[in-house]
GROMACS .gro file of C-alpha atoms in nm:
model
  375
    1MET     CA    1   0.000   0.000   0.000
    2ALA     CA    2   0.278   0.247   0.094
    3GLN     CA    3   0.452   0.184  -0.239
    4THR     CA    4   0.127   0.247  -0.430
    5VAL     CA    5   0.071   0.575  -0.246
    6THR     CA    6   0.428   0.683  -0.327
    7GLN     CA    7   0.386   0.591  -0.692
    8ASP     CA    8   0.053   0.778  -0.713
    9ARG     CA    9   0.210   1.091  -0.561
   10GLY     CA   10   0.503   1.061  -0.802
   11GLU     CA   11   0.265   1.041  -1.097
   12MET     CA   12   0.069   1.343  -0.972
   13MET     CA   13   0.391   1.540  -0.922
   14ALA     CA   14   0.494   1.470  -1.283
   15LEU     CA   15   0.179   1.650  -1.399
   16GLN     CA   16   0.248   1.964  -1.194
   17PRO     CA   17   0.401   2.278  -1.352
   18LEU     CA   18   0.764   2.363  -1.276
   19ASP     CA   19   0.831   2.600  -0.989
   20VAL     CA   20   1.213   2.607  -1.012
   21GLU     CA   21   1.434   2.540  -1.316
   22LEU     CA   22   1.812   2.545  -1.342
   23ARG     CA   23   1.959   2.525  -1.691
   24ASN     CA   24   2.333   2.447  -1.727
   25VAL     CA   25   2.419   2.658  -1.422
   26PHE     CA   26   2.779   2.731  -1.324
   27LYS     CA   27   2.919   2.913  -1.023
   28PHE     CA   28   3.293   2.966  -0.970
   29PHE     CA   29   3.488   3.066  -0.660
   30ASN     CA   30   3.858   3.142  -0.718
   31GLN     CA   31   3.822   2.989  -1.065
   32GLU     CA   32   3.707   2.658  -0.912
   33PRO     CA   33   3.352   2.539  -1.001
   34ALA     CA   34   3.132   2.512  -0.692
   35VAL     CA   35   2.836   2.438  -0.920
   36ASN     CA   36   2.935   2.268  -1.244
   37GLY     CA   37   2.676   2.263  -1.523
   38VAL     CA   38   2.370   2.174  -1.316
   39ASP     CA   39   2.029   2.105  -1.474
   40LEU     CA   40   1.739   2.075  -1.235
   41ASP     CA   41   1.357   2.080  -1.241
   42VAL     CA   42   1.146   2.112  -0.925
   43ARG     CA   43   0.770   2.080  -0.961
   44GLN     CA   44   0.500   2.276  -0.782
   45GLY     CA   45   0.415   2.126  -0.443
   46GLU     CA   46   0.716   1.894  -0.443
   47PHE     CA   47   0.937   1.821  -0.142
   48PHE     CA   48   1.274   1.816  -0.315
   49SER     CA   49   1.603   1.752  -0.137
   50ILE     CA   50   1.957   1.834  -0.249
   51LEU     CA   51   2.184   1.583  -0.080
   52GLY     CA   52   2.561   1.559  -0.068
   53PRO     CA   53   2.874   1.572   0.151
   54SER     CA   54   3.020   1.892   0.293
   55GLY     CA   55   3.173   2.117   0.028
   56CYS     CA   56   2.993   1.954  -0.266
   57GLY     CA   57   2.811   2.272  -0.375
   58LYS     CA   58   2.462   2.203  -0.241
   59THR     CA   59   2.433   2.521  -0.031
   60THR     CA   60   2.569   2.729  -0.320
   61LEU     CA   61   2.294   2.578  -0.535
   62LEU     CA   62   2.032   2.688  -0.283
   63ARG     CA   63   2.182   3.038  -0.263
   64LEU     CA   64   2.162   3.066  -0.643
   65ILE     CA   65   1.789   2.991  -0.625
   66ALA     CA   66   1.743   3.234  -0.335
   67GLY     CA   67   1.935   3.510  -0.512
   68PHE     CA   68   2.214   3.541  -0.254
   69GLU     CA   69   2.453   3.437  -0.532
   70GLU     CA   70   2.437   3.505  -0.906
   71ALA     CA   71   2.519   3.231  -1.157
   72ASP     CA   72   2.833   3.288  -1.366
   73ALA     CA   73   2.668   3.099  -1.652
   74GLY     CA   74   2.335   2.933  -1.715
   75ARG     CA   75   1.982   3.030  -1.619
   76VAL     CA   76   1.770   3.018  -1.302
   77LEU     CA   77   1.393   3.036  -1.348
   78ILE     CA   78   1.124   3.051  -1.079
   79GLN     CA   79   0.766   2.998  -1.193
   80GLY     CA   80   0.878   3.043  -1.551
   81GLN     CA   81   1.045   3.382  -1.490
   82PHE     CA   82   1.418   3.441  -1.543
   83MET     CA   83   1.584   3.544  -1.217
   84THR     CA   84   1.891   3.713  -1.368
   85ASN     CA   85   1.965   4.030  -1.166
   86VAL     CA   86   1.648   3.980  -0.955
   87PRO     CA   87   1.743   4.045  -0.588
   88PRO     CA   88   1.639   3.801  -0.313
   89TYR     CA   89   1.362   4.021  -0.175
   90ARG     CA   90   1.191   4.030  -0.516
   91ARG     CA   91   1.193   3.653  -0.562
   92PRO     CA   92   0.887   3.447  -0.453
   93VAL     CA   93   1.102   3.245  -0.212
   94ASN     CA   94   1.197   3.252   0.155
   95THR     CA   95   1.488   3.076   0.323
   96VAL     CA   96   1.512   2.900   0.659
   97PHE     CA   97   1.874   2.879   0.777
   98GLN     CA   98   2.042   2.623   1.002
   99SER     CA   99   2.138   2.904   1.242
  100TYR     CA  100   1.771   3.027   1.252
  101ALA     CA  101   1.894   3.390   1.208
  102LEU     CA  102   1.640   3.523   1.459
  103PHE     CA  103   1.666   3.875   1.603
  104ASN     CA  104   1.759   3.832   1.969
  105HIS     CA  105   1.620   4.174   2.067
  106LEU     CA  106   1.275   4.092   1.927
  107ASN     CA  107   1.021   3.854   2.076
  108VAL     CA  108   0.855   3.572   1.882
  109TRP     CA  109   0.568   3.790   1.755
  110ASP     CA  110   0.796   4.069   1.636
  111ASN     CA  111   1.041   3.827   1.473
  112ILE     CA  112   0.758   3.681   1.265
  113ALA     CA  113   0.609   4.023   1.188
  114PHE     CA  114   0.943   4.178   1.086
  115GLY     CA  115   0.922   4.108   0.712
  116LEU     CA  116   0.558   4.214   0.691
  117ARG     CA  117   0.638   4.548   0.851
  118LEU     CA  118   0.917   4.603   0.600
  119LYS     CA  119   0.654   4.557   0.328
  120LYS     CA  120   0.447   4.827   0.506
  121LEU     CA  121   0.136   4.610   0.532
  122ARG     CA  122  -0.153   4.744   0.739
  123LYS     CA  123  -0.155   4.653   1.108
  124PRO     CA  124  -0.474   4.436   1.093
  125GLU     CA  125  -0.326   4.237   0.803
  126ILE     CA  126   0.003   4.188   0.992
  127GLU     CA  127  -0.182   4.069   1.304
  128ARG     CA  128  -0.396   3.826   1.105
  129ARG     CA  129  -0.099   3.674   0.923
  130VAL     CA  130   0.119   3.644   1.233
  131LYS     CA  131  -0.162   3.472   1.423
  132GLU     CA  132  -0.204   3.226   1.135
  133ALA     CA  133   0.171   3.157   1.127
  134LEU     CA  134   0.189   3.106   1.504
  135LYS     CA  135  -0.100   2.860   1.490
  136LEU     CA  136   0.063   2.677   1.200
  137VAL     CA  137   0.380   2.606   1.401
  138LYS     CA  138   0.200   2.565   1.735
  139MET     CA  139   0.371   2.861   1.903
  140GLU     CA  140   0.069   3.072   2.006
  141SER     CA  141   0.141   3.044   2.379
  142LEU     CA  142   0.505   3.155   2.337
  143ARG     CA  143   0.443   3.469   2.130
  144SER     CA  144   0.598   3.703   2.392
  145ARG     CA  145   0.917   3.508   2.455
  146PHE     CA  146   1.258   3.609   2.322
  147PRO     CA  147   1.485   3.369   2.125
  148ASN     CA  148   1.716   3.304   2.422
  149GLN     CA  149   1.412   3.183   2.618
  150LEU     CA  150   1.331   2.915   2.359
  151SER     CA  151   1.463   2.566   2.293
  152GLY     CA  152   1.633   2.484   1.964
  153GLY     CA  153   1.317   2.322   1.830
  154GLN     CA  154   1.107   2.623   1.928
  155GLN     CA  155   1.351   2.861   1.761
  156GLN     CA  156   1.332   2.650   1.446
  157ARG     CA  157   0.951   2.679   1.452
  158VAL     CA  158   0.978   3.057   1.478
  159ALA     CA  159   1.220   3.062   1.183
  160LEU     CA  160   0.973   2.854   0.981
  161ALA     CA  161   0.683   3.082   1.078
  162ARG     CA  162   0.882   3.394   0.982
  163ALA     CA  163   0.949   3.245   0.637
  164LEU     CA  164   0.594   3.118   0.582
  165VAL     CA  165   0.423   3.440   0.693
  166ASN     CA  166   0.545   3.604   0.372
  167ARG     CA  167   0.354   3.342   0.171
  168PRO     CA  168   0.639   3.236  -0.058
  169SER     CA  169   0.579   3.011  -0.356
  170VAL     CA  170   0.896   2.820  -0.270
  171LEU     CA  171   1.038   2.753   0.076
  172LEU     CA  172   1.416   2.697   0.083
  173LEU     CA  173   1.554   2.500   0.377
  174ASP     CA  174   1.931   2.513   0.435
  175GLU     CA  175   2.021   2.226   0.672
  176PRO     CA  176   1.714   2.325   0.876
  177LEU     CA  177   1.749   2.055   1.143
  178GLY     CA  178   2.128   2.031   1.156
  179ALA     CA  179   2.164   2.211   1.491
  180LEU     CA  180   1.912   1.990   1.674
  181ASP     CA  181   1.981   1.676   1.875
  182LEU     CA  182   1.869   1.341   1.734
  183LYS     CA  183   1.536   1.308   1.920
  184LEU     CA  184   1.432   1.666   1.845
  185ARG     CA  185   1.542   1.630   1.484
  186LYS     CA  186   1.310   1.329   1.444
  187GLU     CA  187   1.021   1.526   1.591
  188MET     CA  188   1.086   1.823   1.361
  189GLN     CA  189   1.101   1.593   1.059
  190VAL     CA  190   0.743   1.492   1.133
  191GLU     CA  191   0.648   1.858   1.171
  192LEU     CA  192   0.805   1.942   0.835
  193ILE     CA  193   0.613   1.662   0.665
  194ASN     CA  194   0.287   1.781   0.821
  195LEU     CA  195   0.356   2.143   0.723
  196HIS     CA  196   0.432   2.043   0.366
  197LYS     CA  197   0.110   1.840   0.338
  198GLU     CA  198  -0.099   2.119   0.488
  199LEU     CA  199   0.048   2.406   0.287
  200GLN     CA  200   0.111   2.225  -0.046
  201LEU     CA  201   0.407   2.458  -0.104
  202THR     CA  202   0.724   2.368  -0.289
  203PHE     CA  203   0.996   2.278  -0.038
  204ILE     CA  204   1.362   2.260  -0.146
  205MET     CA  205   1.587   2.131   0.131
  206VAL     CA  206   1.964   2.106   0.145
  207THR     CA  207   2.100   1.834   0.373
  208HIS     CA  208   2.393   1.599   0.420
  209ASP     CA  209   2.177   1.359   0.623
  210GLN     CA  210   2.085   1.064   0.399
  211GLU     CA  211   1.814   0.931   0.631
  212GLU     CA  212   1.654   1.274   0.653
  213ALA     CA  213   1.642   1.309   0.274
  214LEU     CA  214   1.507   0.956   0.225
  215SER     CA  215   1.229   0.998   0.483
  216LEU     CA  216   1.109   1.347   0.384
  217SER     CA  217   1.150   1.383   0.009
  218ASP     CA  218   0.940   1.320  -0.299
  219ARG     CA  219   1.263   1.332  -0.500
  220ILE     CA  220   1.633   1.370  -0.422
  221ALA     CA  221   1.924   1.513  -0.619
  222VAL     CA  222   2.258   1.366  -0.508
  223ILE     CA  223   2.537   1.612  -0.578
  224ASN     CA  224   2.913   1.554  -0.575
  225GLN     CA  225   3.187   1.806  -0.655
  226GLY     CA  226   2.937   2.051  -0.800
  227LYS     CA  227   2.770   1.799  -1.033
  228ILE     CA  228   2.446   1.605  -0.998
  229GLU     CA  229   2.516   1.232  -0.987
  230GLN     CA  230   2.154   1.118  -0.983
  231ILE     CA  231   1.799   1.248  -0.941
  232GLY     CA  232   1.517   1.017  -0.836
  233THR     CA  233   1.267   0.911  -0.574
  234PRO     CA  234   1.408   0.787  -0.242
  235SER     CA  235   1.351   0.423  -0.345
  236GLN     CA  236   1.516   0.477  -0.685
  237ILE     CA  237   1.818   0.642  -0.525
  238TYR     CA  238   1.858   0.372  -0.261
  239GLU     CA  239   1.768   0.057  -0.456
  240PHE     CA  240   1.911   0.152  -0.796
  241PRO     CA  241   2.208   0.391  -0.758
  242ARG     CA  242   2.359   0.480  -1.095
  243THR     CA  243   2.712   0.551  -0.974
  244SER     CA  244   2.941   0.402  -0.711
  245PHE     CA  245   2.940   0.740  -0.533
  246VAL     CA  246   2.561   0.732  -0.491
  247ALA     CA  247   2.569   0.367  -0.381
  248ASP     CA  248   2.835   0.442  -0.120
  249PHE     CA  249   2.692   0.775  -0.001
  250ILE     CA  250   2.328   0.674   0.036
  251GLY     CA  251   2.316   0.434   0.328
  252ASP     CA  252   2.573   0.160   0.375
  253THR     CA  253   2.687  -0.078   0.106
  254ASN     CA  254   2.956  -0.333   0.022
  255LEU     CA  255   3.141  -0.246  -0.299
  256PHE     CA  256   3.340  -0.495  -0.509
  257SER     CA  257   3.547  -0.377  -0.806
  258GLY     CA  258   3.591  -0.617  -1.095
  259GLU     CA  259   3.512  -0.687  -1.460
  260ILE     CA  260   3.245  -0.873  -1.654
  261ILE     CA  261   3.349  -1.226  -1.751
  262GLY     CA  262   3.017  -1.369  -1.871
  263VAL     CA  263   2.678  -1.256  -1.998
  264GLU     CA  264   2.359  -1.464  -1.993
  265ALA     CA  265   1.999  -1.380  -2.085
  266SER     CA  266   1.904  -1.280  -1.730
  267THR     CA  267   2.238  -1.247  -1.546
  268ILE     CA  268   2.597  -1.133  -1.580
  269GLN     CA  269   2.903  -1.281  -1.411
  270ILE     CA  270   3.167  -1.059  -1.259
  271GLU     CA  271   3.510  -1.151  -1.132
  272THR     CA  272   3.631  -0.915  -0.864
  273LYS     CA  273   3.989  -0.799  -0.822
  274THR     CA  274   4.008  -1.020  -0.512
  275GLY     CA  275   3.901  -1.336  -0.697
  276LEU     CA  276   3.531  -1.360  -0.611
  277THR     CA  277   3.281  -1.456  -0.881
  278ILE     CA  278   2.954  -1.265  -0.834
  279VAL     CA  279   2.638  -1.324  -1.037
  280VAL     CA  280   2.412  -1.020  -1.086
  281SER     CA  281   2.062  -1.002  -1.233
  282ARG     CA  282   2.040  -0.802  -1.556
  283ARG     CA  283   1.838  -0.483  -1.555
  284GLU     CA  284   1.780  -0.219  -1.821
  285GLU     CA  285   2.090  -0.021  -1.720
  286THR     CA  286   2.316  -0.316  -1.633
  287PRO     CA  287   2.649  -0.305  -1.824
  288THR     CA  288   2.701  -0.613  -2.042
  289GLU     CA  289   3.031  -0.578  -2.228
  290ILE     CA  290   3.286  -0.854  -2.162
  291THR     CA  291   3.592  -0.725  -1.966
  292GLN     CA  292   3.407  -0.399  -1.889
  293PRO     CA  293   3.516  -0.262  -1.547
  294VAL     CA  294   3.224  -0.250  -1.302
  295VAL     CA  295   3.150  -0.209  -0.933
  296VAL     CA  296   2.908  -0.446  -0.760
  297SER     CA  297   2.700  -0.296  -0.478
  298VAL     CA  298   2.542  -0.519  -0.213
  299ARG     CA  299   2.349  -0.359   0.073
  300PRO     CA  300   2.430  -0.507   0.418
  301GLU     CA  301   2.065  -0.589   0.485
  302LYS     CA  302   2.046  -0.796   0.165
  303ILE     CA  303   2.313  -1.042   0.285
  304GLN     CA  304   2.215  -1.359   0.470
  305LEU     CA  305   2.431  -1.553   0.717
  306SER     CA  306   2.440  -1.923   0.791
  307LEU     CA  307   2.649  -2.143   1.017
  308TYR     CA  308   2.620  -2.424   0.762
  309PRO     CA  309   2.675  -2.426   0.383
  310PRO     CA  310   2.343  -2.307   0.232
  311ASN     CA  311   2.190  -2.476  -0.070
  312PHE     CA  312   2.248  -2.172  -0.290
  313PRO     CA  313   2.419  -2.185  -0.632
  314HIS     CA  314   2.571  -1.835  -0.655
  315ASN     CA  315   2.712  -1.554  -0.441
  316CYS     CA  316   2.782  -1.781  -0.144
  317PHE     CA  317   3.114  -1.727   0.034
  318GLU     CA  318   3.279  -1.881   0.337
  319GLY     CA  319   3.435  -1.663   0.605
  320ARG     CA  320   3.450  -1.595   0.976
  321LEU     CA  321   3.295  -1.340   1.208
  322ILE     CA  322   3.546  -1.080   1.321
  323ASN     CA  323   3.314  -0.825   1.486
  324ILE     CA  324   2.958  -0.807   1.617
  325MET     CA  325   2.792  -0.472   1.693
  326TYR     CA  326   2.465  -0.482   1.885
  327LEU     CA  327   2.245  -0.192   1.766
  328GLY     CA  328   1.921  -0.266   1.951
  329THR     CA  329   1.673  -0.327   1.669
  330HIS     CA  330   1.948  -0.471   1.446
  331VAL     CA  331   2.284  -0.643   1.473
  332ASN     CA  332   2.576  -0.548   1.248
  333TYR     CA  333   2.816  -0.832   1.165
  334VAL     CA  334   3.157  -0.787   1.008
  335VAL     CA  335   3.256  -1.101   0.816
  336GLU     CA  336   3.604  -1.163   0.680
  337LEU     CA  337   3.583  -1.385   0.371
  338LEU     CA  338   3.848  -1.646   0.294
  339ASN     CA  339   4.011  -1.409   0.043
  340GLY     CA  340   4.068  -1.154   0.321
  341ILE     CA  341   3.795  -0.907   0.219
  342SER     CA  342   3.566  -0.785   0.500
  343ILE     CA  343   3.193  -0.724   0.441
  344ASN     CA  344   2.921  -0.570   0.657
  345VAL     CA  345   2.599  -0.761   0.720
  346LEU     CA  346   2.293  -0.606   0.888
  347GLN     CA  347   2.023  -0.834   1.028
  348PRO     CA  348   1.716  -0.778   1.248
  349ASN     CA  349   1.760  -0.852   1.615
  350THR     CA  350   1.556  -1.166   1.676
  351PHE     CA  351   1.653  -1.178   2.044
  352GLY     CA  352   1.844  -1.502   1.995
  353SER     CA  353   2.193  -1.565   2.125
  354LEU     CA  354   2.464  -1.400   1.919
  355PRO     CA  355   2.746  -1.615   1.775
  356ASP     CA  356   3.096  -1.564   1.908
  357PRO     CA  357   3.364  -1.379   1.709
  358ASN     CA  358   3.588  -1.605   1.498
  359THR     CA  359   3.293  -1.838   1.432
  360PRO     CA  360   3.314  -1.992   1.081
  361ILE     CA  361   3.016  -1.866   0.881
  362TYR     CA  362   2.873  -1.843   0.529
  363ALA     CA  363   2.753  -1.516   0.374
  364TRP     CA  364   2.525  -1.525   0.069
  365TRP     CA  365   2.284  -1.313  -0.132
  366ALA     CA  366   2.052  -1.351  -0.430
  367GLU     CA  367   2.139  -1.235  -0.783
  368ASN     CA  368   1.868  -0.967  -0.771
  369ASP     CA  369   1.991  -0.836  -0.437
  370CYS     CA  370   2.307  -0.688  -0.588
  371LEU     CA  371   2.369  -0.429  -0.857
  372ALA     CA  372   2.639  -0.383  -1.120
  373ILE     CA  373   2.743  -0.021  -1.183
  374CYS     CA  374   2.974   0.116  -1.452
  375GLN     CA  375   3.302   0.248  -1.319
   0.00000   0.00000   0.00000
């Protein structure tokens, strides 16, 4: 059912008009490209995340949309309008920063009302909008408090209200939950999802947190060294990464470098540099040229363990346990194969007794539980 709902929302999103478009955008700092020929489409009402490691160019990309930076080449369009030389305050966007950027000398009400007063709106209109914004983020009872009297989560709510009170077409979120502790971050993720559903605005969020992007987004753009490696739904990005960078960056994976040594109707055979023979199911984008260099990705949760040789024809390897990490809901096993390569295996905690380190063990996975990626 969840998959059907996700597919239906994806199909509906595809029919929506574009709110933000980037066309072959470049941005240089000291002659080095921070954004390197990026093309991007974000549809109206979409929760879109830009995901990547520190220094990859994701925040620069957001600043180009916001107007805090100007592109050195290429075009930025918002709702079909070119944004060249359009200052931030004239763009139909508002930004929520990781640091909140609240005015410490103003209370919650005045922080939220600040932008409306700059626009010289009438007092009754300001009061009506601020009340609506406070109700939206559940901060009505704290309207008279100052920022230093609020928790991190409460300050983040005020920052969201201050952005939303201006009624932007696009809300830009720059690492919005990065300063919060884990428990509070989880709570605010739920709040963001609820806000997005209620408002039906376009959200564009920059984050380096893979789990956050996977749980919140309709689509994700994974960026590396100023270039987009892949754009897709969370399930597409996780289950079918197109590059070894995406496979390695999104969640955990075991990567094996090798080359294709055989091609069948439904599978390909790969010999790794360490002497393993791995059989992979063929998909539309699976490389098939003999001797072609590839990387095989196997997620830790796709690997099974057995104390006895399993009746399985392919991708079954003998080894020994060298480390066991108890994670509560799951257990992470590190298995050293006979060829000396170590792999990570993640299995649900079934409350049984854990095997001892150095126990001989077999690791195996199905052909359709691994993926071959071009190097």
